Tab-separated table of C-alpha atoms and ligand atoms in Angstrom:
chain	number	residue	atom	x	y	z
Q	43	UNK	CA	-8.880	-26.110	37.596
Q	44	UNK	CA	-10.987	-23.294	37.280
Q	45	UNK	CA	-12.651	-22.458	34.082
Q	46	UNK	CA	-11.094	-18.657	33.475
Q	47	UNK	CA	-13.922	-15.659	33.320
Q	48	UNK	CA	-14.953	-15.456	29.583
Q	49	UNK	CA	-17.057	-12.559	28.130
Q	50	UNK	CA	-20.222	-13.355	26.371
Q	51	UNK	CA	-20.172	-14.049	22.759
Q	52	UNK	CA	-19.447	-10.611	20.954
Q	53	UNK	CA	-23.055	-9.752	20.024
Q	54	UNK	CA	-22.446	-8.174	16.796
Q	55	UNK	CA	-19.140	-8.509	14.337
Q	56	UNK	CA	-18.747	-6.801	11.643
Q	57	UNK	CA	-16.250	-8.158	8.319
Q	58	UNK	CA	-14.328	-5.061	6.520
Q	59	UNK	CA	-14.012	-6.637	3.157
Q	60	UNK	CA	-12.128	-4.063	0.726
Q	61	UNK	CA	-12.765	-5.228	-3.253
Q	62	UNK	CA	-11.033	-4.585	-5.888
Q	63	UNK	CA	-12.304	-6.847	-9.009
Q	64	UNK	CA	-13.242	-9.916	-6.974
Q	65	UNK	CA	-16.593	-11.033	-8.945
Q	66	UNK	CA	-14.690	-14.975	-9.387
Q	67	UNK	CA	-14.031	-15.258	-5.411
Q	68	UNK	CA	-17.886	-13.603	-3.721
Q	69	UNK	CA	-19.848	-16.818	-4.017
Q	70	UNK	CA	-17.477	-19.158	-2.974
Q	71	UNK	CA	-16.012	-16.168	-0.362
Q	72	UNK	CA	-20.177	-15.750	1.338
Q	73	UNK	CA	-20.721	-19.770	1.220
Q	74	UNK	CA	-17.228	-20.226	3.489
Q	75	UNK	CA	-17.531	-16.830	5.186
Q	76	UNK	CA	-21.488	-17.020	6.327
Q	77	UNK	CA	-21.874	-20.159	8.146
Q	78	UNK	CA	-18.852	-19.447	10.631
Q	79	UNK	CA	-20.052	-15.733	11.495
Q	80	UNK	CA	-23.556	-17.302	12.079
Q	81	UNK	CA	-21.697	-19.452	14.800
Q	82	UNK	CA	-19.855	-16.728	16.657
Q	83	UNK	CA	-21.572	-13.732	17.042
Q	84	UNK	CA	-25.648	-13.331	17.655
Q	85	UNK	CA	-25.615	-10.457	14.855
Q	86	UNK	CA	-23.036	-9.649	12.042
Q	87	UNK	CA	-22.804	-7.361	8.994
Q	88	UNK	CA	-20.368	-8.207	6.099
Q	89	UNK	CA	-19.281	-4.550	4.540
Q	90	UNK	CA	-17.936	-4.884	1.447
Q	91	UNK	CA	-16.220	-1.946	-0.100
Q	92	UNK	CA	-16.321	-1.691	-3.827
Q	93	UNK	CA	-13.063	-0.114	-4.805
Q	94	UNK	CA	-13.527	0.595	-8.092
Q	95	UNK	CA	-13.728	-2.479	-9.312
Q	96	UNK	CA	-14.055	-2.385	-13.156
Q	97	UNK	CA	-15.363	-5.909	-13.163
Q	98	UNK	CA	-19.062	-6.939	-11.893
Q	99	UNK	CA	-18.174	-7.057	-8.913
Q	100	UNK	CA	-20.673	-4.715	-7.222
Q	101	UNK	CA	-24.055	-6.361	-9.380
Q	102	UNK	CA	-22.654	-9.211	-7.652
Q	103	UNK	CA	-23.224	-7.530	-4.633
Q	104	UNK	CA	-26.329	-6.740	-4.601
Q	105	UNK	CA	-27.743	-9.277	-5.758
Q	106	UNK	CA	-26.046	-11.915	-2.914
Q	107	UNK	CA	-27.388	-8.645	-0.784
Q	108	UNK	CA	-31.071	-10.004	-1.957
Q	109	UNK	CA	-30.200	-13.266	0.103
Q	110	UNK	CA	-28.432	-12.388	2.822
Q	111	UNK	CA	-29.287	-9.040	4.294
Q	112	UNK	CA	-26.632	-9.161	6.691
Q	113	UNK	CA	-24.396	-7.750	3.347
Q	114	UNK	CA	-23.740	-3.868	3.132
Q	115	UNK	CA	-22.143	-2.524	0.399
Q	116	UNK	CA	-20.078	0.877	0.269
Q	117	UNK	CA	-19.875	1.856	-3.749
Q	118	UNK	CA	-16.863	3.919	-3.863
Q	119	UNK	CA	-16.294	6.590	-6.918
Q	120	UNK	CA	-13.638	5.087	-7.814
Q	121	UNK	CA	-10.144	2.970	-6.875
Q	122	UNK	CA	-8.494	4.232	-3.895
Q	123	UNK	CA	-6.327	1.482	-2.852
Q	124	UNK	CA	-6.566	-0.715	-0.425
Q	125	UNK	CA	-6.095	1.325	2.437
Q	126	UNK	CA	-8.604	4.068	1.698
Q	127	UNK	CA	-11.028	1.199	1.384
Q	128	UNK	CA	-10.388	-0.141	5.016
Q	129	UNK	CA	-10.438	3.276	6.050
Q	130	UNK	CA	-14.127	3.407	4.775
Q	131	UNK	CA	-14.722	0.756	6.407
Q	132	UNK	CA	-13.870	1.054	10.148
Q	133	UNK	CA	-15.349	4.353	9.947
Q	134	UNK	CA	-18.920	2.552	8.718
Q	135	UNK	CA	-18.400	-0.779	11.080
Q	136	UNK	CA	-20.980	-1.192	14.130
Q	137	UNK	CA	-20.073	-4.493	15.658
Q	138	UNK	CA	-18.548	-4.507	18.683
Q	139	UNK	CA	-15.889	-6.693	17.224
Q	140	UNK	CA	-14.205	-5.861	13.746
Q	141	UNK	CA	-12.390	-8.019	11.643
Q	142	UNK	CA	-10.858	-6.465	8.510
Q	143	UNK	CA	-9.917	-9.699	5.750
Q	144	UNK	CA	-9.275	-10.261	2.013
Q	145	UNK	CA	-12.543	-11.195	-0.056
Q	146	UNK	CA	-9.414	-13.575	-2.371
Q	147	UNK	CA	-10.030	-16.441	0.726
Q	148	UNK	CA	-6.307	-15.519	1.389
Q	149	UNK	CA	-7.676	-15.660	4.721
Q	150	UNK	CA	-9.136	-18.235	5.881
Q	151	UNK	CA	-12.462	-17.565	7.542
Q	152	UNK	CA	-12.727	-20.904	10.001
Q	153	UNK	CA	-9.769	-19.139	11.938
Q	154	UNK	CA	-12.356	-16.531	13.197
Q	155	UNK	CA	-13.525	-18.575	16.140
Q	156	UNK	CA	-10.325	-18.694	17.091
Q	157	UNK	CA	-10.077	-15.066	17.542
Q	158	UNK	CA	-12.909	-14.376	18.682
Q	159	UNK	CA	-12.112	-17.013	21.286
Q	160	UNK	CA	-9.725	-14.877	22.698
Q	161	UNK	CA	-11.711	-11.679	22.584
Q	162	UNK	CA	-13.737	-13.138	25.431
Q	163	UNK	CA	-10.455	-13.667	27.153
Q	164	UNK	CA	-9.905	-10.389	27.607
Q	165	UNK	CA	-7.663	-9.308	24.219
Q	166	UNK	CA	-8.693	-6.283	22.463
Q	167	UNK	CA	-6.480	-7.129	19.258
Q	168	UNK	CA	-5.838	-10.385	17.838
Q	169	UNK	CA	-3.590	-10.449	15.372
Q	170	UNK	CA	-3.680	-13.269	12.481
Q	171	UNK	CA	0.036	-14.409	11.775
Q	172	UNK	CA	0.752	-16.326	8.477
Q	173	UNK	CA	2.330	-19.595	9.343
Q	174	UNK	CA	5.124	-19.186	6.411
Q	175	UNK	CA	6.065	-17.247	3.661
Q	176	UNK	CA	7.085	-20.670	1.415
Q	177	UNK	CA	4.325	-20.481	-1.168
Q	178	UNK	CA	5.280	-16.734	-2.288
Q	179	UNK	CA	7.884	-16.046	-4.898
Q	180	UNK	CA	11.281	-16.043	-3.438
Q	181	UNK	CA	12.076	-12.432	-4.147
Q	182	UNK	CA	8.744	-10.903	-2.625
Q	183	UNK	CA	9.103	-13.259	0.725
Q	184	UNK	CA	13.143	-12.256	1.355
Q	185	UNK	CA	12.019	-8.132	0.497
Q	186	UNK	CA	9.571	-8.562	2.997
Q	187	UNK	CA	11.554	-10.043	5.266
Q	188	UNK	CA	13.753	-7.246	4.699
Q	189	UNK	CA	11.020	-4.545	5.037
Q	190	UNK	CA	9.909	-5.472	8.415
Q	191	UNK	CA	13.017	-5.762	9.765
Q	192	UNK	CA	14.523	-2.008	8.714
Q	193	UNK	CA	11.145	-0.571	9.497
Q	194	UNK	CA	11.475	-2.205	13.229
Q	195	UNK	CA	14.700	-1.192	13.472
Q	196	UNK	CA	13.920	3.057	12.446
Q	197	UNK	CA	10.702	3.500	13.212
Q	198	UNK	CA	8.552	4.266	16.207
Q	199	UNK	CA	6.122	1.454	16.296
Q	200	UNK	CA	7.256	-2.242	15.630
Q	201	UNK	CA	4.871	-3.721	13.150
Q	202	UNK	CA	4.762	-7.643	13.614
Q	203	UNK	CA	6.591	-9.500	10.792
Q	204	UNK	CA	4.107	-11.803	8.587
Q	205	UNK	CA	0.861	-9.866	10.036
Q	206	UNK	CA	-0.934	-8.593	7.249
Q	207	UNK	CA	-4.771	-6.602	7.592
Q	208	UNK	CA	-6.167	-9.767	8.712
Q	209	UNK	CA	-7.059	-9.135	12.826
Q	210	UNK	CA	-9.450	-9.158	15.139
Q	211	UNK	CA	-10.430	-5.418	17.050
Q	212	UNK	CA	-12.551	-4.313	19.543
Q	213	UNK	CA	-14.635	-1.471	19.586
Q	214	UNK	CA	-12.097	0.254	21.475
Q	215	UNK	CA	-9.687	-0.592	18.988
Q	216	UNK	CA	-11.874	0.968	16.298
Q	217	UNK	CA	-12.799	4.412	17.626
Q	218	UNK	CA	-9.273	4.861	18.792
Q	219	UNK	CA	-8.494	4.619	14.824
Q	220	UNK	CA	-11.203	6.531	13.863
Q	221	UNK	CA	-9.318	9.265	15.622
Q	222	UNK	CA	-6.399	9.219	13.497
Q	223	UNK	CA	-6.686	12.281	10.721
Q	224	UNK	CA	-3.908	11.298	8.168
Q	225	UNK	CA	-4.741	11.334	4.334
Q	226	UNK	CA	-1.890	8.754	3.483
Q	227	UNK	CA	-2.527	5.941	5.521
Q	228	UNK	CA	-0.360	3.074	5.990
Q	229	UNK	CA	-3.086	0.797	8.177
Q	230	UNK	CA	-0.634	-1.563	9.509
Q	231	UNK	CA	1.106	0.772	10.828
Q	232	UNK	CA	-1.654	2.858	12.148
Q	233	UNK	CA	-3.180	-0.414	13.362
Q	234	UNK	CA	0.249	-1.034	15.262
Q	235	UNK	CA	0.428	2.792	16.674
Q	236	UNK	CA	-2.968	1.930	18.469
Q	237	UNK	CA	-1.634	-0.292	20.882
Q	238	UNK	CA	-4.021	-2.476	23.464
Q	239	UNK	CA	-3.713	-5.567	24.510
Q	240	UNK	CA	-2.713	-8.295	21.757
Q	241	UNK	CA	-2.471	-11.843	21.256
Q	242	UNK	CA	-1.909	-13.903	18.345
Q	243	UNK	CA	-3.237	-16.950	16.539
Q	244	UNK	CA	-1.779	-18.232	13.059
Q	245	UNK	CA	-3.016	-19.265	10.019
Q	246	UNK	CA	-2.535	-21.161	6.581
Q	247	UNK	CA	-2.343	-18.272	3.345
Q	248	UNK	CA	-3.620	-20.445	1.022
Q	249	UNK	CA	-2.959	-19.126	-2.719
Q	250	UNK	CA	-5.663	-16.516	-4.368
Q	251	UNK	CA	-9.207	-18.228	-4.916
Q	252	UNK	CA	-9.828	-16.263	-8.209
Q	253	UNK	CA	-8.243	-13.701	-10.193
Q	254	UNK	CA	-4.843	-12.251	-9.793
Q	255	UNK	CA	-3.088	-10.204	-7.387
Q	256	UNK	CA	-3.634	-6.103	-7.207
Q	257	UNK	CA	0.073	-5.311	-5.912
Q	258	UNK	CA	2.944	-5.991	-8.129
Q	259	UNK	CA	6.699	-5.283	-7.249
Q	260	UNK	CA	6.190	-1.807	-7.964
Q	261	UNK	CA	2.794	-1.374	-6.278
Q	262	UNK	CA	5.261	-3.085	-3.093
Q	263	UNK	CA	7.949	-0.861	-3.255
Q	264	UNK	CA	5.667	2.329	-3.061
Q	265	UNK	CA	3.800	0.466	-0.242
Q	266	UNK	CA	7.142	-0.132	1.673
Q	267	UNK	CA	8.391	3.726	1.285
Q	268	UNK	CA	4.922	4.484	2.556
Q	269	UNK	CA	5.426	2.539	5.787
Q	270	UNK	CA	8.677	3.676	6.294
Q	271	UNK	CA	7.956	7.189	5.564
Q	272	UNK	CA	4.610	7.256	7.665
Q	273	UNK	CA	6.229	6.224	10.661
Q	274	UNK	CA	10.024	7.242	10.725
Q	275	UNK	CA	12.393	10.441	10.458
Q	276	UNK	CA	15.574	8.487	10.039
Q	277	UNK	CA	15.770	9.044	6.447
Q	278	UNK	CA	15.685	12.573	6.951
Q	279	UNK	CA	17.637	12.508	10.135
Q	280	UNK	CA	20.185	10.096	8.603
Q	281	UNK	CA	21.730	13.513	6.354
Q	282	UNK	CA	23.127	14.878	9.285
Q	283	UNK	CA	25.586	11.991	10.779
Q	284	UNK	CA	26.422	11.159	6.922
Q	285	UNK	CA	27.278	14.691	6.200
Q	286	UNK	CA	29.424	15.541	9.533
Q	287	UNK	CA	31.315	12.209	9.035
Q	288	UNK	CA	32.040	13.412	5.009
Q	289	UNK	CA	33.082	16.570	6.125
Q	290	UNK	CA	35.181	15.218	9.291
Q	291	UNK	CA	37.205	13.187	6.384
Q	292	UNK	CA	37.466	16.062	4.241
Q	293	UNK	CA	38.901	17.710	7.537
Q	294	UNK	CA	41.853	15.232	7.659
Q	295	UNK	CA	42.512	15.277	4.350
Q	296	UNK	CA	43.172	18.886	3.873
Q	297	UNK	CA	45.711	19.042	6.577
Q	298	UNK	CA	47.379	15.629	5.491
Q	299	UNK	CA	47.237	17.529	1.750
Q	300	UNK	CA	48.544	20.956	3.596
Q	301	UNK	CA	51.213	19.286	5.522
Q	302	UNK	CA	52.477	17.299	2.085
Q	303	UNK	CA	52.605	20.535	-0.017
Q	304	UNK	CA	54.450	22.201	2.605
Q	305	UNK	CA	56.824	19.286	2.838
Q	306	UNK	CA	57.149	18.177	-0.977
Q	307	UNK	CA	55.945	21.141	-2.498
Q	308	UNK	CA	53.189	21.431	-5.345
Q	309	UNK	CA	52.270	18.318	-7.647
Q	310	UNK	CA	49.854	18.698	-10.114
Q	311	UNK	CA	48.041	15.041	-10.673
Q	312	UNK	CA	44.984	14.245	-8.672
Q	313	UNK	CA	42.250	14.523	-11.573
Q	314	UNK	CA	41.037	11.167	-10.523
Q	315	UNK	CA	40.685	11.373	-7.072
Q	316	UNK	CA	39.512	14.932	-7.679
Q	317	UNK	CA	36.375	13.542	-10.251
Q	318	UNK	CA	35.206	10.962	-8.033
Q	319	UNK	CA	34.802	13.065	-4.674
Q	320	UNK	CA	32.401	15.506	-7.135
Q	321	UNK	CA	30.771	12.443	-8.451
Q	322	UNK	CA	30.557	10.719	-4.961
Q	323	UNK	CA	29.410	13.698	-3.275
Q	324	UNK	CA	26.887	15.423	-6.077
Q	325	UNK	CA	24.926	11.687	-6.372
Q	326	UNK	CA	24.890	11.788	-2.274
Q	327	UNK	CA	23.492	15.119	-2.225
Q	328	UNK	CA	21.011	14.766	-4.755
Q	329	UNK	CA	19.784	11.054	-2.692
Q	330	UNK	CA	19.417	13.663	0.199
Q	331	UNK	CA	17.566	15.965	-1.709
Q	332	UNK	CA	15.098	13.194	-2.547
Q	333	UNK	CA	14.546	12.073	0.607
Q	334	UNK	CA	13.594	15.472	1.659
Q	335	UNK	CA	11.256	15.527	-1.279
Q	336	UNK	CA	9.458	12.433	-0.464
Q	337	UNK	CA	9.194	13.773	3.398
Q	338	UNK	CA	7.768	16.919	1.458
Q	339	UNK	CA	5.567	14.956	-0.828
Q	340	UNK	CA	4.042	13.713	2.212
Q	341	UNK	CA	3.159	17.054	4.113
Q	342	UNK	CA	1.527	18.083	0.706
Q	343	UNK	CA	-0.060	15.565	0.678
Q	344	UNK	CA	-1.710	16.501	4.662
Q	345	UNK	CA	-2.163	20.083	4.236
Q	346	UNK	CA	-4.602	19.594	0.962
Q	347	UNK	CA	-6.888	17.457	3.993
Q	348	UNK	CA	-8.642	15.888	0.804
Q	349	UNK	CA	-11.223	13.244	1.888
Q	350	UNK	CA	-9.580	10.068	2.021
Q	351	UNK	CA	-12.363	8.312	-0.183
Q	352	UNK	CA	-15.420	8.948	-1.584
Q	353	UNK	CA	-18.972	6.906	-1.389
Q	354	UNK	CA	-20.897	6.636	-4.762
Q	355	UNK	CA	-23.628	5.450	-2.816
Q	356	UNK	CA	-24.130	3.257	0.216
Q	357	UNK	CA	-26.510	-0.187	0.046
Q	358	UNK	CA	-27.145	-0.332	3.767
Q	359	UNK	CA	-29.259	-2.009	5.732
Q	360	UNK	CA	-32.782	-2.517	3.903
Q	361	UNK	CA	-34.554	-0.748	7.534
Q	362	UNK	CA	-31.624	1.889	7.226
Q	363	UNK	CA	-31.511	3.232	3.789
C	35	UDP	N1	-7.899	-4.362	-2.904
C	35	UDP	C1	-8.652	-3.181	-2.891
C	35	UDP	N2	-8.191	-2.111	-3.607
C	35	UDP	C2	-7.032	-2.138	-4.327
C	35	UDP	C3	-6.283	-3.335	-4.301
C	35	UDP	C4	-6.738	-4.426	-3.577
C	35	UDP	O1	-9.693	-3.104	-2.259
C	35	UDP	O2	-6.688	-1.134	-4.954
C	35	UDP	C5	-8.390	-5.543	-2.132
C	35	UDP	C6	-8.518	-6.823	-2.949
C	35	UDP	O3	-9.775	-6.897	-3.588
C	35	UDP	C7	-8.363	-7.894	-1.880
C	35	UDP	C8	-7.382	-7.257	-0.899
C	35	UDP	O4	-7.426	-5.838	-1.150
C	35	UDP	O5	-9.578	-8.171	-1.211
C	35	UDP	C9	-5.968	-7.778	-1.087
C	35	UDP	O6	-5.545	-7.588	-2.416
C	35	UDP	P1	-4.730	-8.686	-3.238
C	35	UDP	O7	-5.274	-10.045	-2.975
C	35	UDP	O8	-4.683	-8.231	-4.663
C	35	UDP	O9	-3.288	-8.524	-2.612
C	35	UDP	P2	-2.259	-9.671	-2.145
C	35	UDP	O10	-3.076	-10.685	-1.381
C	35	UDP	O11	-1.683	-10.230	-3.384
C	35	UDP	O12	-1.290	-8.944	-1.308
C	36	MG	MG1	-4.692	-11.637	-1.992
C-alpha cells in the first residue's frame, strides 16, 4: 500500500499552559512535558500563564526558565479565570501548532505525538477526548452529561461531549480565534465556532498531580450558564411559545367560565384556583425576567470592551525581552 503524503514535522509548537496555584505539579509537569516536545517538533515554547496564583508559583517559573529557555512566562495582574488566561495565550503563541493543556498532568503529555501525528495528515484540529468520566464524582459526571447534551440541542455550534481545552490547532486555527472580539469568553465554545477540519484521539484523565481543583459546583454552574448563554437565544426565545400557550389556555378557560355563568349563573368559590394562577404566573414571569437579565448582563458586559486580561510583565524569550 502506499504510504499516505505526510507533512513535515511541525517545526515549532507552542504549549498554552494557564496556572492558577500549581507550584506542587511544575517540576514533575516540565520533567514529563519536555522530553516528548523535544521529540515532535524541531522548536517549541512552553507559555505559562500565571493567573494570579497566590502561591509560588511564578518564582517557580523563573527559575525552571533558568534551565530551560524554551519556558515563557506571561505574569498576569491578577486571577482572571481560566479562560482569560488561554485567551492570553493564543494571542502570545508562535508555533505553527498550538496545544492548549492543564499544568495538574490531567492531561497526559505522551498523547501529543499522537496528535501531532495527525496534523501531518492533514487535520487542522485534533481534539483530545477523555476515555470516561468514571473517576469523577457521580454528580459532576451526570451534570455534565446533562450540560452537553441541552447545549447541543439549543445552541448553534455542537461542542463535543467529554472534550475539554486539551487539543491540538493549527496556525490557521489560531488566527481565526484571534479574530474573535468577545470579553466573556466561553473557549470551548469559541474553539467549536471555528470549525476546520477535526479528528480525534482519546486519552486517560488521570486524577490531579498536586493541589486541588479551581472549579467547584458553583464555579460549574456559572461556567455552564456561560456556555449556554454565549452561544444560544433559546432562553430568551423560549418566553414567547411559553407565554402564547399560557394565554391560549387562559383563552379556553374564559369562555368555558363565560358559558358556565351564563348557564348556572354566578358562584362565588374559586380562591384556590384563583391564588395559584397569580402564584404560577408571577414566579414564571419573574424566571423570564431573569433570563432577560442574564442576556442583559452579558451585552454589559460587551459594550464596556474592557481588556480581557492584563500582563504584569512578560518573561519572554532571553534574545526577545
Ligand atoms: N486555572 C487558571 N485560572 C483559574 C482556574 C484554573 O489558570 O482561575 C488553570 C489551572 O491552574 C489548571 C487548569 O486551569 O492548569 C484547570 O484547572 P483545574 O485543574 O483546577 O480544573 P479541573 O481540572 O478540576 O476542571
Ligand atoms: Mg485539573
Amino acid at each position: 500500500m502506499e504510504q499516505p503524503l505526510l507533512k513535515p514535522r511541525p517545526s515549532s509548537l507552542t504549549i498554552i499552559c494557564p496556572m492558577k496555584n500549581e507550584a506542587g505539579n511544575l517540576a514533575a509537569f516540565f520533567t514529563r512535558l519536555v522530553p516528548v516536545l523535544e521529540s515532535v517538533a524541531d522548536t517549541y515554547e512552553i507559555l505559562c500563564i500565571n493567573d494570579g496564583s497566590s502561591d509560588d508559583t511564578l518564582p517557580q517559573l523563573l527559575l525552571a526558565r533558568e534551565h530551560n529557555p524554551h519556558i515563557r512566562i506571561a505574569d498576569l495582574s491578577r486571577n482572571f479565570g481560566k479562560e482569560a488566561a488561554l485567551t492570553c495565550g493564543i494571542e502570545l503563541a508562535r508555533g505553527d501548532v498550538v496545544i492548549p493543556m492543564d499544568a495538574d498532568l490531567q492531561h497526559p503529555p505522551e498523547v501529543i505525538p499522537d496528535m501531532v501525528r495527525h496534523w501531518r495528515e492533514g487535520f487542522e484540529v485534533v481534539l483530545a477526548k477523555r476515555q470516561s468520566r468514571e473517576e469523577e464524582h457521580w454528580a459532576r459526571r451526570t451534570t455534565a452529561g446533562w450540560f452537553y447534551r441541552l447545549q447541543n440541542k439549543i445552541s448553534e455550534v455542537d461542542i463535543p461531549a467529554d472534550v475539554g481545552d486539551f487539543r491540538l490547532m493549527d496556525r490557521k486555527v489560531i488566527e481565526a480565534l484571534k479574530r474573535l472580539p468577545e470579553r466573556r469568553r466561553f473557549m470551548k465554545g469559541l474553539f467549536a465556532w471555528a470549525g476546520f477540519r477535526q479528528t480525534m484521539v482519546t486519552f486517560v484523565c488521570e486524577p490531579r498531580f498536586a493541589g486541588a481543583s479551581n472549579f467547584s459546583g458553583w464555579r460549574l454552574w456559572n461556567f455552564a450558564l456561560e456556555g449556554i448563554t454565549s452561544f444560544s437565544t433559546v432562553p430568551l426565545r423560549i418566553w414567547t411559545y411559553i407565554g402564547s400557550t399560557i394565554a391560549a389556555f387562559a383563552l379556553v378557560y374564559a369562555i368555558f367560565l363565560l358559558l358556565k355563568t351564563l348557564i348556572f349563573g354566578r358562584d362565588v368559590p374559586g380562591y384556590a384556583s384563583l391564588i395559584t394562577s397569580v402564584l404560577f404566573l408571577g414566579g414564571l414571569q419573574l424566571a423570564g425576567l431573569g433570563v432577560l437579565g442574564e442576556y442583559i448582563g452579558r451585552i454589559y458586559g460587551e459594550v464596556k470592551q474592557r481588556p480581557i486580561y492584563i500582563v504584569r510583565e512578560l518573561y519572554d524569550f532571553p534574545d526577545r525581552t
